[in-house]
Protein backbone atom coordinates (compact mmCIF):
# COMPACT_ATOMS: atom_id res chain seq x y z
CA UNK A 1 6.57 18.62 -1.99
CA UNK A 2 10.20 17.53 -2.34
CA UNK A 3 11.64 16.74 -5.77
CA UNK A 4 14.46 14.22 -5.50
CA UNK A 5 17.89 14.52 -7.11
CA UNK A 6 19.29 11.58 -9.05
CA UNK A 7 21.40 10.47 -6.08
CA UNK A 8 18.30 10.63 -3.86
CA UNK A 9 16.32 8.60 -6.38
CA UNK A 10 19.01 5.93 -6.26
CA UNK A 11 18.61 5.83 -2.49
CA UNK A 12 14.88 5.34 -2.97
CA UNK A 13 15.52 2.51 -5.42
CA UNK A 14 17.69 0.66 -2.92
CA UNK A 15 15.20 1.05 -0.08
CA UNK A 16 12.39 -0.10 -2.35
CA UNK A 17 14.30 -3.27 -3.26
CA UNK A 18 14.36 -4.12 0.44
CA UNK A 19 10.59 -3.71 0.61
CA UNK A 20 10.03 -5.92 -2.42
CA UNK A 21 12.22 -8.65 -0.93
CA UNK A 22 10.36 -8.43 2.38
CA UNK A 23 7.00 -8.74 0.59
CA UNK A 24 8.28 -11.80 -1.23
CA UNK A 25 9.37 -13.27 2.10
CA UNK A 26 5.93 -12.63 3.58
CA UNK A 27 4.18 -14.23 0.62
CA UNK A 28 6.35 -17.34 0.98
CA UNK A 29 5.06 -18.06 4.51
CA UNK A 30 1.43 -16.95 4.33
CA UNK A 31 -0.67 -20.11 4.55
CA UNK A 32 -3.41 -21.61 6.74
CA UNK A 33 -2.29 -22.14 10.33
CA UNK A 34 0.34 -19.39 10.40
CA UNK A 35 -0.26 -16.42 12.69
CA UNK A 36 0.03 -12.85 11.50
CA UNK A 37 2.70 -12.35 14.19
CA UNK A 38 4.78 -15.11 12.59
CA UNK A 39 4.48 -13.39 9.21
CA UNK A 40 5.59 -10.13 10.80
CA UNK A 41 8.67 -11.81 12.28
CA UNK A 42 9.65 -13.04 8.82
CA UNK A 43 9.18 -9.53 7.42
CA UNK A 44 11.32 -7.96 10.13
CA UNK A 45 14.08 -10.52 9.67
CA UNK A 46 14.10 -9.93 5.90
CA UNK A 47 14.33 -6.16 6.33
CA UNK A 48 17.09 -6.27 8.94
CA UNK A 49 19.07 -8.91 7.02
CA UNK A 50 19.50 -6.35 4.24
CA UNK A 51 20.79 -3.65 6.58
CA UNK A 52 17.54 -1.74 6.73
CA UNK A 53 15.07 -1.03 9.52
CA UNK A 54 11.26 -1.41 9.54
CA UNK A 55 9.89 2.12 9.47
CA UNK A 56 6.55 1.28 11.05
CA UNK A 57 8.03 -0.23 14.21
CA UNK A 58 7.70 2.46 16.85
CA UNK A 59 6.13 4.98 14.47
CA UNK A 60 3.65 6.92 16.61
CA UNK A 61 3.56 3.89 18.91
CA UNK A 62 2.87 1.25 16.28
CA UNK A 63 4.36 -2.00 17.63
CA UNK A 64 5.34 -4.06 14.60
CA UNK A 65 7.50 -4.25 11.48
CA UNK A 66 4.54 -4.55 9.11
CA UNK A 67 0.81 -3.97 8.89
CA UNK A 68 -1.09 -7.20 8.26
CA UNK A 69 -4.77 -6.83 7.46
CA UNK A 70 -7.10 -9.82 7.10
CA UNK A 71 -10.41 -9.91 5.23
CA UNK A 72 -12.51 -6.85 6.28
CA UNK A 73 -9.46 -4.99 7.64
CA UNK A 74 -8.48 -2.41 5.05
CA UNK A 75 -5.11 -1.30 6.46
CA UNK A 76 -3.04 -0.99 9.65
CA UNK A 77 -3.91 -4.41 11.04
CA UNK A 78 -1.61 -5.16 14.00
CA UNK A 79 0.13 -8.56 13.81
CA UNK A 80 -1.09 -10.87 16.57
CA UNK A 81 -1.81 -14.50 17.42
CA UNK A 82 -4.63 -14.45 14.86
CA UNK A 83 -4.32 -17.58 12.74
CA UNK A 84 -4.62 -17.22 8.99
CA UNK A 85 -7.32 -19.52 7.60
CA UNK A 86 -8.08 -21.14 4.28
CA UNK A 87 -10.10 -18.69 2.18
CA UNK A 88 -8.73 -15.57 3.86
CA UNK A 89 -7.31 -12.62 1.99
CA UNK A 90 -4.32 -11.05 3.70
CA UNK A 91 -2.88 -7.60 2.97
CA UNK A 92 0.73 -6.91 3.95
CA UNK A 93 1.98 -3.31 3.99
CA UNK A 94 5.71 -2.75 4.50
CA UNK A 95 7.87 0.36 4.77
CA UNK A 96 11.66 0.11 5.18
CA UNK A 97 14.35 2.69 5.85
CA UNK A 98 17.78 2.17 4.26
CA UNK A 99 20.54 4.77 4.50
CA UNK A 100 18.05 7.55 5.14
CA UNK A 101 15.59 6.62 2.37
CA UNK A 102 12.17 5.01 2.56
CA UNK A 103 10.48 2.41 0.39
CA UNK A 104 6.81 1.46 0.78
CA UNK A 105 4.55 -1.13 -0.83
CA UNK A 106 1.57 -3.37 -0.11
CA UNK A 107 0.02 -6.49 -1.58
CA UNK A 108 -3.09 -8.55 -0.87
CA UNK A 109 -2.53 -12.30 -0.96
CA UNK A 110 -5.11 -15.05 -1.47
CA UNK A 111 -4.87 -17.95 1.00
CA UNK A 112 -5.90 -21.38 -0.22
CA UNK A 113 -9.41 -21.77 -1.55
CA UNK A 114 -10.39 -18.15 -1.96
CA UNK A 115 -13.76 -17.34 -3.52
CA UNK A 116 -13.87 -16.08 -7.11
CA UNK A 117 -15.35 -12.82 -5.81
CA UNK A 118 -12.38 -12.24 -3.49
CA UNK A 119 -9.88 -13.10 -6.23
CA UNK A 120 -11.61 -10.59 -8.47
CA UNK A 121 -11.35 -7.98 -5.69
CA UNK A 122 -7.60 -8.56 -5.31
CA UNK A 123 -7.08 -8.30 -9.06
CA UNK A 124 -9.19 -5.15 -9.24
CA UNK A 125 -7.05 -3.40 -6.62
CA UNK A 126 -3.95 -4.07 -8.71
CA UNK A 127 -5.68 -3.02 -11.92
CA UNK A 128 -6.87 0.20 -10.27
CA UNK A 129 -3.26 1.01 -9.40
CA UNK A 130 -2.20 0.65 -13.02
CA UNK A 131 -5.18 2.72 -14.16
CA UNK A 132 -4.04 5.46 -11.81
CA UNK A 133 -0.40 5.52 -12.77
CA UNK A 134 -1.29 6.17 -16.38
CA UNK A 135 -1.46 9.74 -15.06
CA UNK A 136 1.56 9.55 -12.74
CA UNK A 137 3.80 11.64 -14.93
CA UNK A 138 4.95 15.24 -15.16
CA UNK A 139 2.23 17.62 -16.34
CA UNK A 140 -0.63 15.88 -14.55
CA UNK A 141 -1.95 16.35 -11.02
CA UNK A 142 -2.73 14.09 -8.10
CA UNK A 143 -6.42 14.44 -8.87
CA UNK A 144 -5.84 12.85 -12.26
CA UNK A 145 -4.48 9.75 -10.54
CA UNK A 146 -7.33 9.67 -8.04
CA UNK A 147 -9.96 10.17 -10.70
CA UNK A 148 -8.61 7.26 -12.73
CA UNK A 149 -8.48 4.95 -9.71
CA UNK A 150 -12.02 5.86 -8.70
CA UNK A 151 -13.39 5.47 -12.22
CA UNK A 152 -11.88 2.01 -12.65
CA UNK A 153 -12.93 0.86 -9.19
CA UNK A 154 -16.52 2.03 -9.34
CA UNK A 155 -17.08 0.88 -12.93
CA UNK A 156 -16.23 -2.61 -11.71
CA UNK A 157 -18.66 -2.43 -8.81
CA UNK A 158 -16.30 -1.83 -5.90
CA UNK A 159 -16.08 0.83 -3.23
CA UNK A 160 -12.98 3.03 -3.04
CA UNK A 161 -11.90 4.07 0.46
CA UNK A 162 -11.77 7.85 0.92
CA UNK A 163 -10.55 8.17 4.51
CA UNK A 164 -7.00 7.13 3.57
CA UNK A 165 -4.75 8.24 0.73
CA UNK A 166 -1.44 7.62 -0.96
CA UNK A 167 1.35 10.05 -0.24
CA UNK A 168 4.72 11.47 -1.09
CA UNK A 169 7.74 9.59 0.23
CA UNK A 170 11.48 10.18 0.62
CA UNK A 171 13.52 10.67 3.76
CA UNK A 172 10.19 10.43 5.63
CA UNK A 173 7.57 7.73 5.31
CA UNK A 174 4.87 10.29 4.61
CA UNK A 175 5.64 13.50 2.72
CA UNK A 176 3.48 15.83 0.67
CA UNK A 177 1.53 15.59 -1.51
CA UNK A 178 -1.44 13.44 -0.55
CA UNK A 179 -2.43 11.15 -3.42
CA UNK A 180 -6.14 10.31 -3.01
CA UNK A 181 -7.84 7.39 -4.72
CA UNK A 182 -10.80 9.52 -5.77
CA UNK A 183 -11.36 13.02 -7.10
CA UNK A 184 -11.60 15.14 -10.20
CA UNK A 185 -9.24 15.41 -13.13
CA UNK A 186 -7.09 18.50 -13.19
CA UNK A 187 -7.25 19.09 -9.44
CA UNK A 188 -4.74 18.59 -6.64
CA UNK A 189 -0.97 18.98 -6.53
CA UNK A 190 1.11 19.11 -9.74
CA UNK A 191 3.37 16.17 -10.49
CA UNK A 192 6.98 17.05 -11.26
CA UNK A 193 9.95 15.07 -12.53
CA UNK A 194 11.78 13.54 -9.56
CA UNK A 195 8.82 13.54 -7.20
CA UNK A 196 8.46 10.19 -5.37
CA UNK A 197 4.95 9.11 -4.41
CA UNK A 198 3.07 6.05 -3.23
CA UNK A 199 -0.06 5.19 -5.18
CA UNK A 200 -2.18 2.75 -3.17
CA UNK A 201 -5.76 1.87 -4.05
CA UNK A 202 -7.74 0.48 -1.11
CA UNK A 203 -10.98 -0.97 -2.40
CA UNK A 204 -13.89 -2.93 -0.96
CA UNK A 205 -16.52 -5.40 -2.07
CA UNK A 206 -19.13 -3.18 -0.44
CA UNK A 207 -19.39 0.37 0.82
CA UNK A 208 -16.35 2.67 0.96
CA UNK A 209 -16.90 3.79 4.55
CA UNK A 210 -14.56 2.58 7.30
CA UNK A 211 -14.28 2.37 11.09
CA UNK A 212 -11.26 2.28 13.40
CA UNK A 213 -10.94 -0.31 16.18
CA UNK A 214 -10.30 0.64 19.79
CA UNK A 215 -6.59 -0.04 19.30
CA UNK A 216 -6.47 3.22 17.31
CA UNK A 217 -4.90 1.55 14.27
CA UNK A 218 -7.01 -1.20 12.72
CA UNK A 219 -9.16 0.22 9.89
CA UNK A 220 -12.11 -1.95 8.86
CA UNK A 221 -14.88 -1.62 6.34
CA UNK A 222 -17.96 -0.26 8.10
CA UNK A 223 -20.16 -2.91 6.51
CA UNK A 224 -17.55 -5.65 7.15
CA UNK A 225 -17.17 -6.40 3.46
CA UNK A 226 -13.75 -7.63 2.39
CA UNK A 227 -11.07 -5.20 1.25
CA UNK A 228 -7.90 -5.29 -0.86
CA UNK A 229 -4.85 -3.02 -0.92
CA UNK A 230 -2.20 -2.63 -3.62
CA UNK A 231 0.64 -0.11 -3.35
CA UNK A 232 3.94 0.77 -4.98
CA UNK A 233 6.52 3.52 -4.61
CA UNK A 234 7.03 5.34 -7.93
CA UNK A 235 9.22 8.12 -9.30
CA UNK A 236 7.57 10.70 -11.56
CA UNK A 237 9.27 11.19 -14.94
CA UNK A 238 8.39 12.92 -18.21
CA UNK A 239 7.04 9.59 -19.43
CA UNK A 240 5.93 6.40 -17.74
CA UNK A 241 6.63 6.44 -13.99
CA UNK A 242 9.45 4.32 -12.62
CA UNK A 243 7.87 1.74 -10.32
CA UNK A 244 10.41 0.93 -7.62
CA UNK A 245 8.73 -1.87 -5.68
CA UNK A 246 7.88 -4.32 -8.45
């Protein structure tokens, strides 16, 4: 666990602004008929135009600048010639490196005539994030965040994915501690002022279990129910966390 100095936090802020701009760029082009590869190209151009580099490209062999996950894909969908269709829900997860600092965030976007049930799922993922960060402050633990995310998610009838977690972030994309989206209050790693973490609920309309495709990356719901993902990079303070990617 690495607590960041004020100068390091400023580096995190700048990297996170790149990520937010790249997410906005992705949202502007996601529509029926566009391929996920075309969205990825827009993301990469946005990141590089701001002097940053896409952290995922080449990471452990991952080929693209973003992860784009459609419908039953929870996370780590590889951009391809897949065409986005009316009624799809599309999650975009972006990490960017700027001057040695990482920013990371994800959103799930509704495409065209999305069902009320899928819109509710997208909104619930965002609401679960905000339920969790009520406890993202000094004096609490990662289990307090996870417990709050799980409670909100399950009370609203959704599954919360357990195989993947949020994480610390800084000079590396993934640092300690892990920040699960489930668990018990008062357990896990302590949260300290200056710690930077990513809180990222991944929730489903069905069961919480997942499978991984043969490509080794694409994570899907085991029951093929639709999934939503909402993530921000935050800095722990004595009070409300500073959300860097909004």
